[in-house]
Short mmCIF file of C-alpha atoms in Angstrom, two decimals:
data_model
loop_
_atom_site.label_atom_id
_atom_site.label_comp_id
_atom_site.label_asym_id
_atom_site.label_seq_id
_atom_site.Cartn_x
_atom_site.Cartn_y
_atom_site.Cartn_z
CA UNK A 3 129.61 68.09 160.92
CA UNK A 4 129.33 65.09 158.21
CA UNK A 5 126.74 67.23 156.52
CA UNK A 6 129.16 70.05 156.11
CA UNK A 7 131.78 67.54 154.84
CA UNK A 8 129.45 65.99 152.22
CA UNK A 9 128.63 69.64 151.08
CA UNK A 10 131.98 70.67 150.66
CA UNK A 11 132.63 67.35 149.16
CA UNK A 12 130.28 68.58 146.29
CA UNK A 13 131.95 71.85 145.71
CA UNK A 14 134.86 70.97 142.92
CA UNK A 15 137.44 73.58 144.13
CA UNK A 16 137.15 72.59 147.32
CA UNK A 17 137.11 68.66 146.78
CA UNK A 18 140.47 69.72 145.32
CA UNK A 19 141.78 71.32 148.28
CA UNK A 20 140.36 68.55 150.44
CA UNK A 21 142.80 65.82 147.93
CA UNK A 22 145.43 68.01 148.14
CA UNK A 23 145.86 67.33 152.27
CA UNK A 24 145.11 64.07 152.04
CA UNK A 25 148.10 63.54 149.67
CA UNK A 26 150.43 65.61 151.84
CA UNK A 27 149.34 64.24 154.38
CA UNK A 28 150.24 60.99 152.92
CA UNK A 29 153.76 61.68 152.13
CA UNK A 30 154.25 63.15 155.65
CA UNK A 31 153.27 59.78 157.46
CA UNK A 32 155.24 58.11 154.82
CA UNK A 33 158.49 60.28 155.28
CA UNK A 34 158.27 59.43 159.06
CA UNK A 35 158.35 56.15 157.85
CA UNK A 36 162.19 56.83 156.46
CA UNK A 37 165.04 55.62 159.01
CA UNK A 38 167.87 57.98 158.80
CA UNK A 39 171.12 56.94 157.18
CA UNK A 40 173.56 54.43 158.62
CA UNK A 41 170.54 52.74 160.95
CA UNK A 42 170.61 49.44 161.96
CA UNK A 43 166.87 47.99 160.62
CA UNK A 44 166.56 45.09 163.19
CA UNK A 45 167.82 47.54 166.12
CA UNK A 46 165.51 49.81 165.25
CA UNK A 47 162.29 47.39 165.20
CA UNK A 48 163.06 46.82 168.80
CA UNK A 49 163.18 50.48 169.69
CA UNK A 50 159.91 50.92 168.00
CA UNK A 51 158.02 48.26 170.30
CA UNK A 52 156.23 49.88 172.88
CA UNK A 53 156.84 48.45 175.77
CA UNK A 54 157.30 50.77 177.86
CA UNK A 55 154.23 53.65 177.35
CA UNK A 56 155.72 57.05 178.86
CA UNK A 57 153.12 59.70 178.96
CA UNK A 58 155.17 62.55 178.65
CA UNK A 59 157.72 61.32 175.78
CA UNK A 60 154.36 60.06 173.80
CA UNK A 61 153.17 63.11 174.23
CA UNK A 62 156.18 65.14 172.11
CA UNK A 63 156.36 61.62 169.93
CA UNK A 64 152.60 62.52 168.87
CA UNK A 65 153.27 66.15 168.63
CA UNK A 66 156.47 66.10 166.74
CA UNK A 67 155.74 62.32 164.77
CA UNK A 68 156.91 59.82 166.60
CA UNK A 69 158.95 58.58 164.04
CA UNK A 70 162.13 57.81 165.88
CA UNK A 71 165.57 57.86 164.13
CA UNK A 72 163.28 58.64 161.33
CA UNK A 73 163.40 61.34 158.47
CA UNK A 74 161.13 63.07 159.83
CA UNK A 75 161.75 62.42 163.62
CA UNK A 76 161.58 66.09 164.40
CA UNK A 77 158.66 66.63 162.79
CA UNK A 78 157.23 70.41 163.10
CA UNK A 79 158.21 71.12 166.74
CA UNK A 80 161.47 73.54 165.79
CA UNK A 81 159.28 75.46 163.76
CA UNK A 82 156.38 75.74 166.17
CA UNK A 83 159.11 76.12 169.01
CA UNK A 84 160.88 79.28 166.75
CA UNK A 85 157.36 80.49 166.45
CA UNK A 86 156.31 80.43 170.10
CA UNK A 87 159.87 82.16 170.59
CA UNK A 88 159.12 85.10 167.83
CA UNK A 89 155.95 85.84 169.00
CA UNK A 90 157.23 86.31 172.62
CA UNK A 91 160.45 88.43 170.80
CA UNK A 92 157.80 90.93 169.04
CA UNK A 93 156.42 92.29 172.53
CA UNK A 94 159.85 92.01 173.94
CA UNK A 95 162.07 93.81 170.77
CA UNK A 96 160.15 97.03 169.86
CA UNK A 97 161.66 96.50 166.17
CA UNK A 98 160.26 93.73 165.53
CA UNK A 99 156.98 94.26 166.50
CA UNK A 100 157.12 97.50 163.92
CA UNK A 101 158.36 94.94 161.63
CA UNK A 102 155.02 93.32 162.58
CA UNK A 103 153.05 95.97 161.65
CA UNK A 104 154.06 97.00 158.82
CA UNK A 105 151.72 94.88 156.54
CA UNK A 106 152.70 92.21 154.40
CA UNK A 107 156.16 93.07 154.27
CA UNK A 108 156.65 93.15 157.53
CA UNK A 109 154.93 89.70 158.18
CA UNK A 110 157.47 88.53 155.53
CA UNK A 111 160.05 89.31 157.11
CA UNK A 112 159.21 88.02 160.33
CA UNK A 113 158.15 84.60 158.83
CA UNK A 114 162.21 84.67 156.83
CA UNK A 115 163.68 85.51 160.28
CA UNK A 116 161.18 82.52 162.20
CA UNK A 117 162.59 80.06 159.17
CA UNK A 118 166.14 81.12 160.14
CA UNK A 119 165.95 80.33 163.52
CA UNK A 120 163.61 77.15 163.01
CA UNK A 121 166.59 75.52 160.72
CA UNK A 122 168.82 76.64 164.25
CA UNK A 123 166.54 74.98 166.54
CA UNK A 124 166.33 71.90 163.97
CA UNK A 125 170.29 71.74 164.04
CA UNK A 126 170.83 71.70 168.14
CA UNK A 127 167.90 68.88 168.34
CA UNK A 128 169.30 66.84 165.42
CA UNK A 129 172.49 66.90 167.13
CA UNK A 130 171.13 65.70 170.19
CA UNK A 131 168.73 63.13 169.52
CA UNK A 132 171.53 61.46 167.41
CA UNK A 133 173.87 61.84 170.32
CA UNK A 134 171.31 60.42 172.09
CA UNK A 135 170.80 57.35 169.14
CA UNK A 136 174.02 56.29 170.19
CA UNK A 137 172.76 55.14 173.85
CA UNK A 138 168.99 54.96 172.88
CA UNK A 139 167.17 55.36 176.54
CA UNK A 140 170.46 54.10 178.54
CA UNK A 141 170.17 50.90 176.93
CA UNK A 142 173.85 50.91 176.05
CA UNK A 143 172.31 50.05 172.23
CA UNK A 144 173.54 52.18 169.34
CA UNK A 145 170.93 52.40 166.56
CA UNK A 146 173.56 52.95 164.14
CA UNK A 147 175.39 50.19 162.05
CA UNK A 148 178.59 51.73 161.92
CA UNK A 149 178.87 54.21 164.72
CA UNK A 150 181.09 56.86 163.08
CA UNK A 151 181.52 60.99 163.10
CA UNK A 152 180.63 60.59 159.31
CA UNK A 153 177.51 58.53 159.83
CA UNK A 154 176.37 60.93 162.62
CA UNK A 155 177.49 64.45 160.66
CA UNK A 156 175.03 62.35 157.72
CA UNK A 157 172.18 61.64 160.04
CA UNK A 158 172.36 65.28 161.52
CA UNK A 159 172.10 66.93 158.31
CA UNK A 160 169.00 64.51 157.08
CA UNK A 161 166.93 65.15 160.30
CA UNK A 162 167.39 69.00 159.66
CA UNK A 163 166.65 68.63 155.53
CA UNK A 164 163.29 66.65 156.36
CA UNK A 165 162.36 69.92 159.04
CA UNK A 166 162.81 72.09 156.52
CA UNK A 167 160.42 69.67 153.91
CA UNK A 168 158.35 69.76 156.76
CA UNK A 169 158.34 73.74 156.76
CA UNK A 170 157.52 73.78 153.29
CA UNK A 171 154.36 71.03 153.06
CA UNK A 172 152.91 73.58 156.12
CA UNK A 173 153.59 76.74 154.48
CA UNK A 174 152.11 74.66 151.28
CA UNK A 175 148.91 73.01 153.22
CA UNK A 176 148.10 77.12 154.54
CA UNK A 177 148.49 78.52 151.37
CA UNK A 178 146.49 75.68 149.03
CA UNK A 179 144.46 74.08 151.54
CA UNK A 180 141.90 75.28 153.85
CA UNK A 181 143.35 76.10 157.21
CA UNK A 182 146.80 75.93 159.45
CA UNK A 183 148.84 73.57 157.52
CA UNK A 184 151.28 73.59 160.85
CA UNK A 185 147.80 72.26 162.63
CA UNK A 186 146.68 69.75 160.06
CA UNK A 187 150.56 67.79 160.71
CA UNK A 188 150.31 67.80 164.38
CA UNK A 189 146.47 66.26 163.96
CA UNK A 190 147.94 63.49 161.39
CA UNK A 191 150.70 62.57 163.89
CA UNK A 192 148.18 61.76 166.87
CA UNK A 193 145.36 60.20 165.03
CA UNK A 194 148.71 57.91 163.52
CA UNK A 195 148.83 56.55 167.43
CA UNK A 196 145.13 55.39 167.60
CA UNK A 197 145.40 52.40 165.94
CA UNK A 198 147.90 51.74 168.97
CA UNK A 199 145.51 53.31 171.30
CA UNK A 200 142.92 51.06 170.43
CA UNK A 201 145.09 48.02 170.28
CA UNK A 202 145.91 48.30 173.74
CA UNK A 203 142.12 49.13 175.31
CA UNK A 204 141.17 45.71 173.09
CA UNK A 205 144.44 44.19 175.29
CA UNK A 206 142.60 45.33 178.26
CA UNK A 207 139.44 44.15 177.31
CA UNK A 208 140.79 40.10 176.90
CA UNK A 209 142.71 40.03 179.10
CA UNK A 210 142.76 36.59 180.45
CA UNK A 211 144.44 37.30 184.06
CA UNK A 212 141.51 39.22 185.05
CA UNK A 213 137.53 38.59 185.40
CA UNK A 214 135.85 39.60 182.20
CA UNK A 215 132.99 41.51 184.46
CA UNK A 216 136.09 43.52 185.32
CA UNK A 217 137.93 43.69 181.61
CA UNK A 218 134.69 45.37 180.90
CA UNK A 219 133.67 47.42 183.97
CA UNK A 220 137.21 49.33 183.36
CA UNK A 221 136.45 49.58 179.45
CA UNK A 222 133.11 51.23 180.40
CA UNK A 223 134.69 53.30 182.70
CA UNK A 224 137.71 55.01 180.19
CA UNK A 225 135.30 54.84 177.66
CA UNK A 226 132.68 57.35 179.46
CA UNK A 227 136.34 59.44 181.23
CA UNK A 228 136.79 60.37 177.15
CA UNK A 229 133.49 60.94 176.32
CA UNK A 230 133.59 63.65 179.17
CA UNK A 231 136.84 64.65 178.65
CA UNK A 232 135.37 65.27 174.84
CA UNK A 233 132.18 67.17 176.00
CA UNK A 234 134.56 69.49 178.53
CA UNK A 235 137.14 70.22 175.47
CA UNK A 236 134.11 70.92 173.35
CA UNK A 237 132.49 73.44 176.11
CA UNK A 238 135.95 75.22 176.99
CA UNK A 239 137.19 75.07 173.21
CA UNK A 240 133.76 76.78 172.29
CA UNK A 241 133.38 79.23 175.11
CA UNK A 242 134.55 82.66 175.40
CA UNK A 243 133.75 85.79 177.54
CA UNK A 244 132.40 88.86 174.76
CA UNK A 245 132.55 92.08 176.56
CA UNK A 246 130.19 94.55 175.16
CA UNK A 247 131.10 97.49 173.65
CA UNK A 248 129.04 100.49 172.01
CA UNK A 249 130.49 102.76 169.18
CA UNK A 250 129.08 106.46 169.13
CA UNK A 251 128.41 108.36 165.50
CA UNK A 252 128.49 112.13 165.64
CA UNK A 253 127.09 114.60 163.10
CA UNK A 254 128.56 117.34 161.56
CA UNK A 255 130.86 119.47 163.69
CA UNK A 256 130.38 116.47 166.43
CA UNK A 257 127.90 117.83 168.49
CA UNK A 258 124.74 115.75 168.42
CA UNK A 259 125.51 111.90 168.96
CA UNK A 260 123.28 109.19 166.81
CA UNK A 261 123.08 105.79 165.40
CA UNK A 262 125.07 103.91 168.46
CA UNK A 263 125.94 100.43 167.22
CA UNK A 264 126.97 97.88 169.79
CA UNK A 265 129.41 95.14 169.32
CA UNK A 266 131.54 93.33 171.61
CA UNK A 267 135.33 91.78 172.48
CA UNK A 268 135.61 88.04 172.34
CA UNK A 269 138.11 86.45 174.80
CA UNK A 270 138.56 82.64 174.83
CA UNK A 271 139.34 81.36 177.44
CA UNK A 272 141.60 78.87 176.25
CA UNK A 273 143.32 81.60 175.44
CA UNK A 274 146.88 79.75 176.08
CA UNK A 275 145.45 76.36 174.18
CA UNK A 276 147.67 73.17 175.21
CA UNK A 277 151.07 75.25 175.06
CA UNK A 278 150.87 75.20 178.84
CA UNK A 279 150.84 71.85 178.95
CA UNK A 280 153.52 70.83 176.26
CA UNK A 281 155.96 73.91 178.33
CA UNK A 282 155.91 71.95 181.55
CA UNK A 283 155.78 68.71 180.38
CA UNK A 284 159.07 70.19 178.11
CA UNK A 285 160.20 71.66 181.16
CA UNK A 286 160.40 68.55 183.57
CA UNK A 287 161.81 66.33 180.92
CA UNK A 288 164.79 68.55 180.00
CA UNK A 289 167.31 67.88 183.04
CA UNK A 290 166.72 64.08 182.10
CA UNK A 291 167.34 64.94 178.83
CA UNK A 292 170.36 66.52 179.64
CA UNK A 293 171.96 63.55 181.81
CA UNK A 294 170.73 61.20 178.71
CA UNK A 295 172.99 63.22 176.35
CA UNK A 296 175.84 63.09 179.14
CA UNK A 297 178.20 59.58 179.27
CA UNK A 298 178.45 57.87 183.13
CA UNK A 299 176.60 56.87 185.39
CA UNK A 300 173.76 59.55 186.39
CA UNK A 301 173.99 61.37 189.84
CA UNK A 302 172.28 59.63 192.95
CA UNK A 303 170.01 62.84 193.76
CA UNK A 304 169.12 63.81 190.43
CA UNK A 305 168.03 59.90 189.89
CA UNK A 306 166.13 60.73 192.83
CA UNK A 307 164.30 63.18 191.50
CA UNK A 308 163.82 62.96 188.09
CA UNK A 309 164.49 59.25 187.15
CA UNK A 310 161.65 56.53 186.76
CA UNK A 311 160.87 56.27 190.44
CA UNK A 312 161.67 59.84 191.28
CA UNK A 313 159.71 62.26 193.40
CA UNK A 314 159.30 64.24 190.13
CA UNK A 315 157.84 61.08 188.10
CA UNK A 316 154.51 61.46 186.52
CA UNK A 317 153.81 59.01 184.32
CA UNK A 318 153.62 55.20 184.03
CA UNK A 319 152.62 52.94 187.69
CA UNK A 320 155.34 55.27 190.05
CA UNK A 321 153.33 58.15 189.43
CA UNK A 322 154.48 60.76 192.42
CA UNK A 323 152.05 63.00 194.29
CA UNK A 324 154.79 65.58 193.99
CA UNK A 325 155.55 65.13 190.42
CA UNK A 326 152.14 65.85 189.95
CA UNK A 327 151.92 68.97 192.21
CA UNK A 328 154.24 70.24 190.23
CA UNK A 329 153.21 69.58 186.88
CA UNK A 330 149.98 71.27 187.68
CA UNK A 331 151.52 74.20 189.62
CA UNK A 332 153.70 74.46 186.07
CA UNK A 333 150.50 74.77 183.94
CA UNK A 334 149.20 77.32 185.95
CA UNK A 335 152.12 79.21 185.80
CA UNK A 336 152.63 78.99 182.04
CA UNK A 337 148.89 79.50 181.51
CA UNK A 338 149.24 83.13 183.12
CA UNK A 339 152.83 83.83 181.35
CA UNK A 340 151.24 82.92 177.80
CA UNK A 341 148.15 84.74 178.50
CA UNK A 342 150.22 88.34 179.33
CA UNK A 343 151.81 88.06 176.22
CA UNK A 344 148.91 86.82 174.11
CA UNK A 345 146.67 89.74 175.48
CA UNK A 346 147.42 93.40 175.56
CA UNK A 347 144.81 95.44 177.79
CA UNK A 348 146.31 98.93 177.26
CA UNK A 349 146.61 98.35 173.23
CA UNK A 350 142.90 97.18 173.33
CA UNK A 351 141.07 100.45 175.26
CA UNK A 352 143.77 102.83 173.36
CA UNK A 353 142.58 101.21 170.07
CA UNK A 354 139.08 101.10 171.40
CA UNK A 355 139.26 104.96 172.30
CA UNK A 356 140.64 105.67 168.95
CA UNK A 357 137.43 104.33 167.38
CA UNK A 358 134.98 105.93 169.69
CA UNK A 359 133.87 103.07 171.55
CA UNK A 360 133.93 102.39 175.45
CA UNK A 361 132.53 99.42 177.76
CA UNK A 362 129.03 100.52 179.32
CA UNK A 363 129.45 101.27 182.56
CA UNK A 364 133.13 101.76 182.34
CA UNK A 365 135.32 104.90 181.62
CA UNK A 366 137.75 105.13 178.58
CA UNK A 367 141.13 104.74 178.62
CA UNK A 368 142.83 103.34 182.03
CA UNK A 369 139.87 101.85 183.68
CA UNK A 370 139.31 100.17 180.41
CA UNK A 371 142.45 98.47 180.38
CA UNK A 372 142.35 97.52 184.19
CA UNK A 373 138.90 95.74 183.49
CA UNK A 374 139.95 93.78 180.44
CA UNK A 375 143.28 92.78 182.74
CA UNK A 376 141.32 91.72 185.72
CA UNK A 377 138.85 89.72 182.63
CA UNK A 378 141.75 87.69 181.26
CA UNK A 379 143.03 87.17 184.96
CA UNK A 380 139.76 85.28 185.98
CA UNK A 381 139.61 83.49 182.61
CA UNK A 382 143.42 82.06 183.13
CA UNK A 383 142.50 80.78 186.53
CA UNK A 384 139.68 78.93 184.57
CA UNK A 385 141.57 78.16 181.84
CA UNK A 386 144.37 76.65 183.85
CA UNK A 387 142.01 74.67 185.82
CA UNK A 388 140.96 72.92 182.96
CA UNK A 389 144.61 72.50 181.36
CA UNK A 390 145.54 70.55 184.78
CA UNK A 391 142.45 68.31 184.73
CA UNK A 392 142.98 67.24 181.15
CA UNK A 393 146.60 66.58 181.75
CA UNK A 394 145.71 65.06 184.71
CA UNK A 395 143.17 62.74 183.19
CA UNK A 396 145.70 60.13 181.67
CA UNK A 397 148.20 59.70 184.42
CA UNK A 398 145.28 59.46 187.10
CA UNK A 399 143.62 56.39 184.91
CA UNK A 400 146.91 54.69 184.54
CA UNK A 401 147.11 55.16 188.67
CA UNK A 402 143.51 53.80 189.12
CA UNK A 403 143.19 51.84 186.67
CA UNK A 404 146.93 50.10 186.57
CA UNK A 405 146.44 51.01 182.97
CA UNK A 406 148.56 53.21 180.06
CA UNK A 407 146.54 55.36 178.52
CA UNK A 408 148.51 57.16 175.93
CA UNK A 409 145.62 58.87 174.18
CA UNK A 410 144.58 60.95 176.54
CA UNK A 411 143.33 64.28 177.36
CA UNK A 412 145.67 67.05 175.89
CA UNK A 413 146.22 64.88 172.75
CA UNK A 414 142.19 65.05 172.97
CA UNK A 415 142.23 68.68 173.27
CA UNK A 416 144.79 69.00 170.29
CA UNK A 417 142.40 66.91 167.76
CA UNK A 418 139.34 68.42 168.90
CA UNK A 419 140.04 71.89 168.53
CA UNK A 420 141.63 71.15 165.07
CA UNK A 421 138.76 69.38 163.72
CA UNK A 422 136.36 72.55 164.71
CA UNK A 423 138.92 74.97 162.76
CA UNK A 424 138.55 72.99 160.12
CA UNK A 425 134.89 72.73 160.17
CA UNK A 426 134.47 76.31 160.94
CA UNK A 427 136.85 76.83 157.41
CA UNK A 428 134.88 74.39 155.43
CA UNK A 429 131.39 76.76 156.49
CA UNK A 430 133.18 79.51 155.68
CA UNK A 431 134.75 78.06 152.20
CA UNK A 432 130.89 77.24 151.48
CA UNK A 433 129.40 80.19 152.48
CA UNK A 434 131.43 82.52 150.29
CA UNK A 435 130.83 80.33 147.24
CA UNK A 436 127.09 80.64 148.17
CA UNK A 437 127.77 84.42 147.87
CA UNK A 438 128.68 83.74 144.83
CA UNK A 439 126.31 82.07 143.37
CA UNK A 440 123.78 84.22 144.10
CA UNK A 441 125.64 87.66 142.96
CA UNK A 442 126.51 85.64 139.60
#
């Protein structure tokens, strides 16, 4: 991987691609930086002190930049959120999936339309994380100075303008740089939370209120939980199931068959990636979301369930059983929604009869389809598997351990499958420029 780096270092076009994230980068983690008009600075220091290490809201913190009452506070999430939502609209809307393939017009349009309804999505969340400012975590502490209609109006419309400068530095990292610019933002967010990370394992490792033999028995042993959490994101990340197919040639007129060339179909089989795991985690926050937003004193059952010792808790030392049942049964289910949309069996053997090919040993056309659908069945029950251990990973070491660990697997499985895009860009980057080289 370094080697790569170093050779792509060499290569002048692409050292200036490889400048030109790093400064956009740059302002990004400086823009989340920003506080949003009419915050109180001193109030806001406090807010920013991480006491308190919630798994699930550092999760969408890393995700979206855990910047809070920041510029930038939103970070990407409405426009990954609007895209998540178009690309379930194209199998739903028959229009816009024409739209879809009508080249690069109709990609165009689709992207306007996903802008649209990104600036929508950044305008309800503004609105309600400043609403939500005004009682930050049911604190009773406003984070504004002077807590006026004006001041919030202000605050709403800066959170949306720094989404849409958001939009733009992604559109502007895909089209200059090498790679998914959306991608490279959610990367720089997390790796922004490892100097905390680390800060708190080093916490671990002195502290003074337990043996050192055990400071460093339970450093050794969330030290070797990552490096197998990294090997298993590697293996999972890498793997795929390639069904083989075999195209047929036929000579004039189409009677004599010759020159059969085999290729095959590659399925990942994280074919869902960590959206699973960000839609349940999404999923069992909202209705304490929604009583946040709400003034009063929340509801005795609903506290029961969803508040900080509910039955539906899963992060931090009152962990449920039942919180975590249902987080994984959640995955699972989202894993298997995601992966019906993301796959179409019946377009792939129609396509693949089209072109003359067929899987060996199975007919064209509807037993085609019904083996590629029972394929992508078996690898979502894999895939899903693997979602629930990784989310699993962090909450289970802060149970065992007594422990917060923040950085755990799914932000694990975001960085890691980013960084081998972006390798996998930078060999292809080089290879074409060897190309060439040798044609000129």
């Amino acid at each position: 991987m370094f080697k790569i780096f170093i050779n792509a270092w060499r290569v002048n076009d692409i050292r200036t691609k490889l400048l030109f994230i790093f400064l956009l980068l740059l302002i990004y983690r400086l823009g989340s930086a920003i506080p949003l008009p009419g915050i109180e600075l001193e109030t806001l220091n406090w807010a920013r002190y991480p006491g308190h290490f919630d798994i699930t809201q550092t999760l969408f913190q890393m995700i979206t930049g855990g910047g809070i009452a920041s510029l930038f506070a939103m970070g990407i999430a409405p426009y990954i959120t609007a895209s998540i939502i178009m690309q379930l609209l194209t199998y739903a809307i028959p229009q816009l999936k024409e739209m879809q393939k009508d080249g690069e017009d109709g990609r165009k349009k689709v992207g306007q339309i996903t802008r649209y309804l990104s600036v929508a999505l950044a305008t309800l969340q503004a609105s309600a994380m400043v609403f939500s400012y005004r009682n930050f975590h049911g604190s009773g502490i406003n984070l504004f100075r002077y807590p006026n209609m004006l001041v919030y109006v202000v605050a709403v419309m800066a959170m949306v303008t720094g989404t849409i400068f958001i939009m733009w530095l992604a559109e502007l990292l895909t089209e200059k740089g090498i790679g998914n610019g959306a991608s490279f933002l959610i990367f720089a967010n997390i790796l922004s939370q490892l100097p905390i990370g680390i800060m708190m394992l080093w916490e671990m490792a002195t502290d003074a209120e337990r043996n050192m033999f055990v400071n460093v028995g339970l450093l050794i042993i969330i030290l070797a939980v990552f490096a197998v959490v990294i090997a298993l994101v590697v293996a999972v990340h890498e793997g795929e199931r390639r069904i083989p197919v075999q195209y047929s040639k036929g000579a004039a007129g189409g009677r004599a068959m010759f020159g059969n060339q085999s290729s095959y179909i590659p399925l990942k089989v994280n074919i869902a990636g960590v959206l699973s795991i960000i839609f349940a985690v999404s999923l069992m926050q909202f209705p304490m979301q929604m009583m946040s937003f709400l003034p009063g004193q929340m509801p005795s059952w609903l506290d029961r369930w969803f508040g900080q010792t509910g039955f539906l808790q899963i992060s931090g030392p009152h962990a449920h059983p039942i919180g975590m049942i249902v987080y994984v049964i959640l995955i699972f289910v989202f894993t298997h929604f995601y992966t019906s949309f993301a796959v179409n069996p019946v377009e792939m053997a129609e396509n693949m009869k089209k072109n003359g090919g067929f899987i060996p040993g199975i007919r064209p056309g509807k037993p085609t389809s019904e083996f590629i659908q029972v394929t992508v069945k078996r690898l979502s029950w894999i895939g899903s598997v693997f979602y629930s251990l990784i989310a699993l990973t962090p909450i289970l070491l802060d149970m065992i351990t007594g422990i917060p660990v923040g950085f755990g697997g799914t932000t694990l499985l975001i960085v890691i499958g980013v960084a081998l895009e972006f390798i996998k860009q930078l060999e292809s980057q080089l290879l074409m420029r060897h190309y060439k080289g040798f044609l000129s």
